[in-house]
PDB file of C-alpha atoms in Angstrom:
ATOM      1  CA  MET J   2     -31.941   7.189 -80.640  1.00 53.00           C
ATOM      2  CA  GLU J   3     -31.131   6.774 -76.898  1.00 70.00           C
ATOM      3  CA  ASN J   4     -28.316   9.260 -76.694  1.00 83.00           C
ATOM      4  CA  GLY J   5     -29.573  12.514 -75.114  1.00 87.00           C
ATOM      5  CA  PRO J   6     -27.019  14.850 -76.981  1.00 87.00           C
ATOM      6  CA  GLU J   7     -27.714  13.108 -80.307  1.00 90.00           C
ATOM      7  CA  GLN J   8     -31.539  13.419 -79.843  1.00 92.00           C
ATOM      8  CA  ARG J   9     -31.001  17.102 -79.090  1.00 91.00           C
ATOM      9  CA  GLN J  10     -28.976  17.515 -82.306  1.00 92.00           C
ATOM     10  CA  TYR J  11     -31.610  15.700 -84.237  1.00 94.00           C
ATOM     11  CA  TRP J  12     -34.427  18.046 -82.905  1.00 93.00           C
ATOM     12  CA  LEU J  13     -32.296  21.115 -83.480  1.00 93.00           C
ATOM     13  CA  LYS J  14     -31.622  20.118 -87.055  1.00 95.00           C
ATOM     14  CA  ALA J  15     -35.357  19.510 -87.670  1.00 96.00           C
ATOM     15  CA  MET J  16     -36.257  22.887 -86.115  1.00 95.00           C
ATOM     16  CA  ARG J  17     -33.670  24.649 -88.259  1.00 95.00           C
ATOM     17  CA  ASN J  18     -34.982  22.952 -91.447  1.00 96.00           C
ATOM     18  CA  ILE J  19     -38.443  24.466 -90.648  1.00 96.00           C
ATOM     19  CA  ALA J  20     -37.444  27.776 -89.451  1.00 97.00           C
ATOM     20  CA  ASP J  21     -34.481  28.763 -91.614  1.00 97.00           C
ATOM     21  CA  PRO J  22     -36.207  29.436 -94.848  1.00 97.00           C
ATOM     22  CA  VAL J  23     -38.764  31.633 -93.210  1.00 98.00           C
ATOM     23  CA  LEU J  24     -36.293  33.666 -91.090  1.00 98.00           C
ATOM     24  CA  THR J  25     -33.571  33.903 -93.561  1.00 98.00           C
ATOM     25  CA  ALA J  26     -35.832  35.268 -96.270  1.00 98.00           C
ATOM     26  CA  LEU J  27     -37.311  37.776 -93.901  1.00 98.00           C
ATOM     27  CA  SER J  28     -33.889  38.960 -92.844  1.00 97.00           C
ATOM     28  CA  GLU J  29     -33.158  39.608 -96.426  1.00 98.00           C
ATOM     29  CA  ARG J  30     -36.593  41.088 -97.020  1.00 98.00           C
ATOM     30  CA  ASN J  31     -37.639  38.759 -99.816  1.00 97.00           C
ATOM     31  CA  LEU J  32     -40.133  36.401 -98.186  1.00 97.00           C
ATOM     32  CA  LYS J  33     -43.076  37.597-100.339  1.00 96.00           C
ATOM     33  CA  SER J  34     -41.065  37.187-103.448  1.00 95.00           C
ATOM     34  CA  ALA J  35     -39.476  33.770-102.591  1.00 95.00           C
ATOM     35  CA  MET J  36     -42.083  31.917-100.629  1.00 93.00           C
ATOM     36  CA  PRO J  37     -44.667  29.975-102.683  1.00 89.00           C
ATOM     37  CA  VAL J  38     -48.396  30.260-101.621  1.00 90.00           C
ATOM     38  CA  GLU J  39     -49.859  26.772-101.750  1.00 85.00           C
ATOM     39  CA  ALA J  40     -53.638  26.757-101.428  1.00 79.00           C
ATOM     40  CA  LYS J  41     -56.703  26.030-103.402  1.00 81.00           C
ATOM     41  CA  ASP J  42     -57.378  29.873-103.571  1.00 78.00           C
ATOM     42  CA  ALA J  43     -53.601  31.181-103.616  1.00 72.00           C
ATOM     43  CA  ALA J  44     -54.669  34.673-104.209  1.00 76.00           C
ATOM     44  CA  ASP J  45     -56.815  34.716-100.977  1.00 79.00           C
ATOM     45  CA  ARG J  46     -54.152  33.004 -98.930  1.00 84.00           C
ATOM     46  CA  ALA J  47     -51.551  35.435-100.226  1.00 87.00           C
ATOM     47  CA  LEU J  48     -53.073  37.990 -97.989  1.00 91.00           C
ATOM     48  CA  PHE J  49     -52.343  35.999 -94.864  1.00 94.00           C
ATOM     49  CA  THR J  50     -49.748  33.294 -95.401  1.00 95.00           C
ATOM     50  CA  HIS J  51     -46.670  35.453 -94.721  1.00 96.00           C
ATOM     51  CA  LEU J  52     -47.802  36.605 -91.289  1.00 97.00           C
ATOM     52  CA  GLU J  53     -48.871  32.992 -90.570  1.00 97.00           C
ATOM     53  CA  ALA J  54     -45.365  31.762 -91.428  1.00 97.00           C
ATOM     54  CA  LEU J  55     -43.730  34.462 -89.230  1.00 98.00           C
ATOM     55  CA  GLY J  56     -45.999  34.186 -86.262  1.00 98.00           C
ATOM     56  CA  ARG J  57     -46.151  30.424 -86.009  1.00 97.00           C
ATOM     57  CA  THR J  58     -42.453  29.925 -86.727  1.00 98.00           C
ATOM     58  CA  LEU J  59     -41.497  32.257 -83.904  1.00 98.00           C
ATOM     59  CA  ALA J  60     -44.138  30.883 -81.390  1.00 98.00           C
ATOM     60  CA  GLY J  61     -42.671  27.397 -82.016  1.00 97.00           C
ATOM     61  CA  ILE J  62     -39.052  28.370 -81.542  1.00 97.00           C
ATOM     62  CA  ALA J  63     -39.376  31.156 -78.847  1.00 97.00           C
ATOM     63  CA  PRO J  64     -38.906  28.913 -75.762  1.00 96.00           C
ATOM     64  CA  TRP J  65     -35.498  27.787 -77.207  1.00 96.00           C
ATOM     65  CA  LEU J  66     -34.546  31.388 -78.224  1.00 97.00           C
ATOM     66  CA  GLU J  67     -35.210  32.382 -74.557  1.00 97.00           C
ATOM     67  CA  SER J  68     -33.679  29.512 -72.626  1.00 91.00           C
ATOM     68  CA  GLY J  69     -31.730  27.270 -75.054  1.00 80.00           C
ATOM     69  CA  GLY J  70     -28.000  26.504 -74.728  1.00 74.00           C
ATOM     70  CA  ASP J  71     -25.500  29.283 -74.427  1.00 80.00           C
ATOM     71  CA  GLU J  72     -22.404  27.157 -74.790  1.00 81.00           C
ATOM     72  CA  GLY J  73     -20.720  25.608 -77.832  1.00 87.00           C
ATOM     73  CA  GLU J  74     -22.192  25.294 -81.290  1.00 90.00           C
ATOM     74  CA  GLU J  75     -25.835  25.393 -80.009  1.00 91.00           C
ATOM     75  CA  GLY J  76     -25.142  28.699 -78.207  1.00 93.00           C
ATOM     76  CA  ILE J  77     -23.773  30.169 -81.446  1.00 94.00           C
ATOM     77  CA  VAL J  78     -26.777  28.901 -83.366  1.00 94.00           C
ATOM     78  CA  ARG J  79     -29.264  30.088 -80.839  1.00 95.00           C
ATOM     79  CA  ARG J  80     -27.861  33.568 -80.748  1.00 96.00           C
ATOM     80  CA  ARG J  81     -27.829  33.708 -84.602  1.00 96.00           C
ATOM     81  CA  TYR J  82     -31.481  32.660 -84.731  1.00 97.00           C
ATOM     82  CA  ALA J  83     -32.460  35.197 -82.050  1.00 97.00           C
ATOM     83  CA  GLU J  84     -30.876  37.920 -84.262  1.00 97.00           C
ATOM     84  CA  LEU J  85     -32.710  36.475 -87.299  1.00 98.00           C
ATOM     85  CA  ALA J  86     -35.947  36.513 -85.400  1.00 98.00           C
ATOM     86  CA  ARG J  87     -35.538  40.200 -84.557  1.00 98.00           C
ATOM     87  CA  GLU J  88     -34.720  41.082 -88.158  1.00 98.00           C
ATOM     88  CA  ALA J  89     -37.845  39.040 -89.344  1.00 98.00           C
ATOM     89  CA  ILE J  90     -40.002  41.123 -86.968  1.00 98.00           C
ATOM     90  CA  ASP J  91     -38.577  44.197 -88.235  1.00 98.00           C
ATOM     91  CA  ALA J  92     -39.176  43.118 -91.939  1.00 98.00           C
ATOM     92  CA  GLY J  93     -42.704  42.154 -91.191  1.00 98.00           C
ATOM     93  CA  THR J  94     -43.889  45.232 -89.309  1.00 98.00           C
ATOM     94  CA  ASP J  95     -41.846  47.976 -91.070  1.00 98.00           C
ATOM     95  CA  PRO J  96     -44.356  49.757 -93.465  1.00 98.00           C
ATOM     96  CA  ALA J  97     -41.411  50.558 -95.864  1.00 98.00           C
ATOM     97  CA  SER J  98     -40.393  46.821 -96.096  1.00 98.00           C
ATOM     98  CA  PRO J  99     -41.474  44.846 -99.152  1.00 98.00           C
ATOM     99  CA  ASP J 100     -42.275  42.126 -96.650  1.00 98.00           C
ATOM    100  CA  TYR J 101     -44.602  44.309 -94.586  1.00 98.00           C
ATOM    101  CA  MET J 102     -47.488  42.022 -93.474  1.00 98.00           C
ATOM    102  CA  ASN J 103     -51.145  42.268 -93.261  1.00 97.00           C
ATOM    103  CA  PHE J 104     -52.389  42.889 -89.725  1.00 97.00           C
ATOM    104  CA  HIS J 105     -55.613  44.691 -90.470  1.00 93.00           C
ATOM    105  CA  HIS J 106     -57.421  43.368 -93.539  1.00 93.00           C
ATOM    106  CA  GLU J 107     -60.197  40.720 -92.946  1.00 93.00           C
ATOM    107  CA  HIS J 108     -60.176  38.370 -89.926  1.00 93.00           C
ATOM    108  CA  GLN J 109     -57.301  35.985 -90.299  1.00 95.00           C
ATOM    109  CA  PRO J 110     -54.655  38.363 -89.059  1.00 96.00           C
ATOM    110  CA  ILE J 111     -56.091  38.205 -85.555  1.00 97.00           C
ATOM    111  CA  VAL J 112     -55.003  34.546 -85.485  1.00 97.00           C
ATOM    112  CA  ASP J 113     -51.472  34.876 -86.764  1.00 97.00           C
ATOM    113  CA  ALA J 114     -50.702  38.173 -84.993  1.00 98.00           C
ATOM    114  CA  ALA J 115     -51.694  36.215 -81.775  1.00 98.00           C
ATOM    115  CA  PHE J 116     -49.111  33.642 -82.554  1.00 98.00           C
ATOM    116  CA  LEU J 117     -46.549  36.361 -83.029  1.00 98.00           C
ATOM    117  CA  ALA J 118     -47.670  37.811 -79.703  1.00 98.00           C
ATOM    118  CA  HIS J 119     -47.337  34.416 -78.091  1.00 98.00           C
ATOM    119  CA  ALA J 120     -43.716  34.282 -79.230  1.00 98.00           C
ATOM    120  CA  LEU J 121     -43.166  37.665 -77.558  1.00 98.00           C
ATOM    121  CA  LEU J 122     -44.412  36.452 -74.277  1.00 98.00           C
ATOM    122  CA  ARG J 123     -42.382  33.116 -74.636  1.00 98.00           C
ATOM    123  CA  ALA J 124     -39.162  35.037 -75.277  1.00 98.00           C
ATOM    124  CA  PRO J 125     -39.505  38.587 -73.946  1.00 98.00           C
ATOM    125  CA  ALA J 126     -35.839  39.146 -73.329  1.00 97.00           C
ATOM    126  CA  GLU J 127     -34.965  38.163 -76.835  1.00 97.00           C
ATOM    127  CA  LEU J 128     -37.948  39.362 -78.810  1.00 98.00           C
ATOM    128  CA  ILE J 129     -39.102  42.524 -76.873  1.00 98.00           C
ATOM    129  CA  ASP J 130     -36.377  43.729 -74.737  1.00 98.00           C
ATOM    130  CA  ARG J 131     -33.596  43.551 -77.421  1.00 97.00           C
ATOM    131  CA  LEU J 132     -35.590  45.188 -80.242  1.00 98.00           C
ATOM    132  CA  GLU J 133     -34.635  48.590 -81.334  1.00 98.00           C
ATOM    133  CA  PRO J 134     -37.016  51.358 -80.366  1.00 98.00           C
ATOM    134  CA  ARG J 135     -38.049  51.846 -83.981  1.00 98.00           C
ATOM    135  CA  VAL J 136     -38.936  48.136 -84.348  1.00 98.00           C
ATOM    136  CA  ARG J 137     -40.835  48.079 -81.091  1.00 98.00           C
ATOM    137  CA  ARG J 138     -42.867  50.941 -82.249  1.00 98.00           C
ATOM    138  CA  ASN J 139     -43.742  49.349 -85.508  1.00 98.00           C
ATOM    139  CA  LEU J 140     -44.481  45.975 -83.829  1.00 98.00           C
ATOM    140  CA  ALA J 141     -46.839  47.671 -81.364  1.00 98.00           C
ATOM    141  CA  ALA J 142     -48.679  49.569 -84.135  1.00 98.00           C
ATOM    142  CA  ALA J 143     -49.024  46.327 -86.057  1.00 98.00           C
ATOM    143  CA  LEU J 144     -50.494  44.505 -83.173  1.00 98.00           C
ATOM    144  CA  LYS J 145     -52.881  47.239 -82.379  1.00 98.00           C
ATOM    145  CA  ALA J 146     -54.053  47.312 -85.976  1.00 97.00           C
ATOM    146  CA  THR J 147     -55.803  43.900 -85.312  1.00 97.00           C
ATOM    147  CA  ARG J 148     -58.202  45.693 -82.999  1.00 96.00           C
ATOM    148  CA  THR J 149     -60.342  46.731 -85.964  1.00 94.00           C
ATOM    149  CA  ARG J 150     -61.356  43.075 -86.412  1.00 90.00           C
ATOM    150  CA  LYS J 151     -63.891  41.248 -84.216  1.00 93.00           C
ATOM    151  CA  PRO J 152     -62.776  37.719 -83.168  1.00 95.00           C
ATOM    152  CA  TYR J 153     -65.297  34.823 -83.479  1.00 96.00           C
ATOM    153  CA  PHE J 154     -67.099  33.539 -80.385  1.00 97.00           C
ATOM    154  CA  ASN J 155     -64.817  30.604 -79.726  1.00 97.00           C
ATOM    155  CA  ASN J 156     -61.062  30.091 -79.078  1.00 97.00           C
ATOM    156  CA  TRP J 157     -60.520  33.264 -81.164  1.00 98.00           C
ATOM    157  CA  LEU J 158     -61.239  35.233 -78.036  1.00 98.00           C
ATOM    158  CA  LEU J 159     -57.844  34.080 -76.697  1.00 98.00           C
ATOM    159  CA  PHE J 160     -56.099  35.505 -79.901  1.00 98.00           C
ATOM    160  CA  ALA J 161     -57.370  39.041 -78.989  1.00 98.00           C
ATOM    161  CA  ALA J 162     -56.366  38.435 -75.294  1.00 98.00           C
ATOM    162  CA  MET J 163     -52.861  37.274 -76.287  1.00 98.00           C
ATOM    163  CA  ILE J 164     -52.306  40.364 -78.334  1.00 98.00           C
ATOM    164  CA  GLU J 165     -53.313  42.544 -75.470  1.00 98.00           C
ATOM    165  CA  ALA J 166     -51.045  40.650 -73.046  1.00 98.00           C
ATOM    166  CA  ALA J 167     -48.058  41.100 -75.411  1.00 98.00           C
ATOM    167  CA  LEU J 168     -48.835  44.813 -75.589  1.00 98.00           C
ATOM    168  CA  PHE J 169     -48.852  45.040 -71.809  1.00 98.00           C
ATOM    169  CA  ARG J 170     -45.509  43.270 -71.634  1.00 98.00           C
ATOM    170  CA  MET J 171     -44.129  45.718 -74.208  1.00 98.00           C
ATOM    171  CA  GLY J 172     -45.232  48.664 -71.966  1.00 98.00           C
ATOM    172  CA  GLU J 173     -47.946  49.733 -74.406  1.00 98.00           C
ATOM    173  CA  ASN J 174     -51.534  50.720 -73.713  1.00 98.00           C
ATOM    174  CA  TRP J 175     -53.629  47.565 -73.456  1.00 98.00           C
ATOM    175  CA  ASP J 176     -57.316  46.694 -73.168  1.00 98.00           C
ATOM    176  CA  PRO J 177     -58.296  44.813 -70.057  1.00 98.00           C
ATOM    177  CA  MET J 178     -61.756  44.010 -71.502  1.00 98.00           C
ATOM    178  CA  ARG J 179     -60.333  41.873 -74.295  1.00 98.00           C
ATOM    179  CA  ILE J 180     -58.438  39.750 -71.760  1.00 98.00           C
ATOM    180  CA  ASP J 181     -61.247  39.549 -69.186  1.00 98.00           C
ATOM    181  CA  TYR J 182     -63.775  38.611 -71.827  1.00 98.00           C
ATOM    182  CA  ALA J 183     -61.636  35.688 -73.074  1.00 98.00           C
ATOM    183  CA  VAL J 184     -60.754  34.448 -69.577  1.00 98.00           C
ATOM    184  CA  ARG J 185     -64.321  34.590 -68.300  1.00 98.00           C
ATOM    185  CA  GLN J 186     -65.759  32.895 -71.319  1.00 98.00           C
ATOM    186  CA  HIS J 187     -63.265  30.055 -71.183  1.00 98.00           C
ATOM    187  CA  GLU J 188     -64.099  29.500 -67.527  1.00 97.00           C
ATOM    188  CA  GLN J 189     -67.712  29.127 -68.581  1.00 97.00           C
ATOM    189  CA  TRP J 190     -66.648  26.800 -71.512  1.00 98.00           C
ATOM    190  CA  TYR J 191     -64.714  24.392 -69.299  1.00 98.00           C
ATOM    191  CA  LEU J 192     -66.152  20.916 -69.631  1.00 97.00           C
ATOM    192  CA  GLY J 193     -64.159  19.029 -66.971  1.00 96.00           C
ATOM    193  CA  ASP J 194     -61.219  16.574 -67.141  1.00 96.00           C
ATOM    194  CA  GLY J 195     -58.863  19.129 -68.637  1.00 97.00           C
ATOM    195  CA  THR J 196     -61.038  19.958 -71.711  1.00 97.00           C
ATOM    196  CA  TYR J 197     -62.588  23.278 -72.748  1.00 98.00           C
ATOM    197  CA  GLY J 198     -65.286  23.694 -75.340  1.00 97.00           C
ATOM    198  CA  ASP J 199     -64.233  25.720 -78.447  1.00 96.00           C
ATOM    199  CA  GLY J 200     -66.976  28.217 -77.801  1.00 95.00           C
ATOM    200  CA  PRO J 201     -70.231  27.072 -76.495  1.00 94.00           C
ATOM    201  CA  GLU J 202     -69.925  23.616 -78.120  1.00 91.00           C
ATOM    202  CA  TYR J 203     -67.498  20.704 -77.667  1.00 91.00           C
ATOM    203  CA  HIS J 204     -65.213  20.033 -80.555  1.00 91.00           C
ATOM    204  CA  ALA J 205     -63.111  16.809 -80.817  1.00 87.00           C
ATOM    205  CA  ASP J 206     -60.198  18.502 -82.495  1.00 91.00           C
ATOM    206  CA  TYR J 207     -56.736  19.947 -81.762  1.00 92.00           C
ATOM    207  CA  TYR J 208     -57.534  23.401 -80.442  1.00 96.00           C
ATOM    208  CA  ASN J 209     -57.383  22.527 -76.834  1.00 97.00           C
ATOM    209  CA  SER J 210     -53.733  21.635 -77.271  1.00 95.00           C
ATOM    210  CA  PHE J 211     -52.829  24.037 -80.091  1.00 93.00           C
ATOM    211  CA  VAL J 212     -54.513  27.268 -78.768  1.00 97.00           C
ATOM    212  CA  ILE J 213     -56.656  27.065 -75.796  1.00 98.00           C
ATOM    213  CA  HIS J 214     -54.380  25.572 -73.159  1.00 98.00           C
ATOM    214  CA  PRO J 215     -51.032  27.221 -74.133  1.00 98.00           C
ATOM    215  CA  MET J 216     -52.573  30.690 -74.659  1.00 98.00           C
ATOM    216  CA  LEU J 217     -54.784  30.684 -71.660  1.00 98.00           C
ATOM    217  CA  LEU J 218     -51.814  29.600 -69.565  1.00 97.00           C
ATOM    218  CA  ASP J 219     -49.444  32.303 -70.820  1.00 98.00           C
ATOM    219  CA  VAL J 220     -52.203  35.086 -70.757  1.00 98.00           C
ATOM    220  CA  VAL J 221     -53.163  34.342 -67.111  1.00 98.00           C
ATOM    221  CA  GLU J 222     -49.527  33.912 -65.961  1.00 97.00           C
ATOM    222  CA  THR J 223     -48.584  37.305 -67.680  1.00 98.00           C
ATOM    223  CA  MET J 224     -51.610  39.179 -66.384  1.00 98.00           C
ATOM    224  CA  ALA J 225     -52.286  37.551 -63.063  1.00 97.00           C
ATOM    225  CA  GLY J 226     -50.889  40.459 -60.982  1.00 96.00           C
ATOM    226  CA  GLN J 227     -53.224  43.032 -62.667  1.00 97.00           C
ATOM    227  CA  TYR J 228     -56.419  41.841 -61.156  1.00 97.00           C
ATOM    228  CA  ALA J 229     -57.158  39.507 -58.186  1.00 97.00           C
ATOM    229  CA  ASP J 230     -59.708  37.413 -60.104  1.00 96.00           C
ATOM    230  CA  TRP J 231     -57.251  36.707 -62.858  1.00 97.00           C
ATOM    231  CA  GLY J 232     -54.648  35.707 -60.357  1.00 96.00           C
ATOM    232  CA  ALA J 233     -56.935  33.430 -58.679  1.00 97.00           C
ATOM    233  CA  LEU J 234     -57.296  31.425 -61.866  1.00 97.00           C
ATOM    234  CA  LYS J 235     -53.571  30.624 -62.223  1.00 96.00           C
ATOM    235  CA  GLU J 236     -53.687  27.343 -60.210  1.00 97.00           C
ATOM    236  CA  SER J 237     -56.795  25.906 -61.840  1.00 97.00           C
ATOM    237  CA  VAL J 238     -55.735  26.859 -65.323  1.00 98.00           C
ATOM    238  CA  LEU J 239     -52.365  25.081 -64.805  1.00 98.00           C
ATOM    239  CA  ARG J 240     -54.038  22.045 -63.176  1.00 98.00           C
ATOM    240  CA  ARG J 241     -56.332  21.623 -66.161  1.00 98.00           C
ATOM    241  CA  ALA J 242     -53.377  21.984 -68.583  1.00 98.00           C
ATOM    242  CA  VAL J 243     -51.468  19.266 -66.677  1.00 98.00           C
ATOM    243  CA  ARG J 244     -54.489  17.020 -66.847  1.00 98.00           C
ATOM    244  CA  TYR J 245     -54.939  17.602 -70.596  1.00 97.00           C
ATOM    245  CA  ALA J 246     -51.309  16.848 -71.161  1.00 96.00           C
ATOM    246  CA  ALA J 247     -51.736  13.573 -69.350  1.00 96.00           C
ATOM    247  CA  ILE J 248     -54.678  12.763 -71.683  1.00 94.00           C
ATOM    248  CA  LEU J 249     -52.518  13.513 -74.695  1.00 93.00           C
TER     249      LEU J 249
END
């Protein structure tokens, strides 16, 4: 497929096929009743899978929501999905909603709340600034609920940092220590040639591309102006990400 517009239509169709079932169900507040939980231990995953669906769906489509096309059919679709995304956030963070999600029980919510937070930083105009005050309050309370959980000593530190960076962007109280700890540890865990250790050890897996580089980049870029030592990291963090992209 060499035609650029046709390629874009193909990718938009693929994105909609993935995102539409999640966002539409949440907008109707029936995700939990409609979405199958597919896992060896379905009862356990049912505690986490709905926040996982929301957070990771929005993290993936957020750049398009923020800066996708405004004209023609794509513009209409993008505006509709931005509204669906806001309705989905409302459904997942409203304590009175049947789709209210688990942000505080066991450890996994740290992960998926961080992907939701990443979506907020990737599309702040659509997913923060245009939220109703009630929804913003519920969202902030949900993100803060993850503070009762301790992240593991690996890439999970960035999940805690990402949540705090989103709270900062929302104008809420935020914890500099959670961000500083994550940033400093990843400086210590940098192994060279664009690659970080996942904690003290090297892991030949996908977490550099899936979590470490994208979250570290957005945390540092969002928070760089708050402390000089964070700002001083922007250039090296970006340079390492560019090198890792070349390796990929």
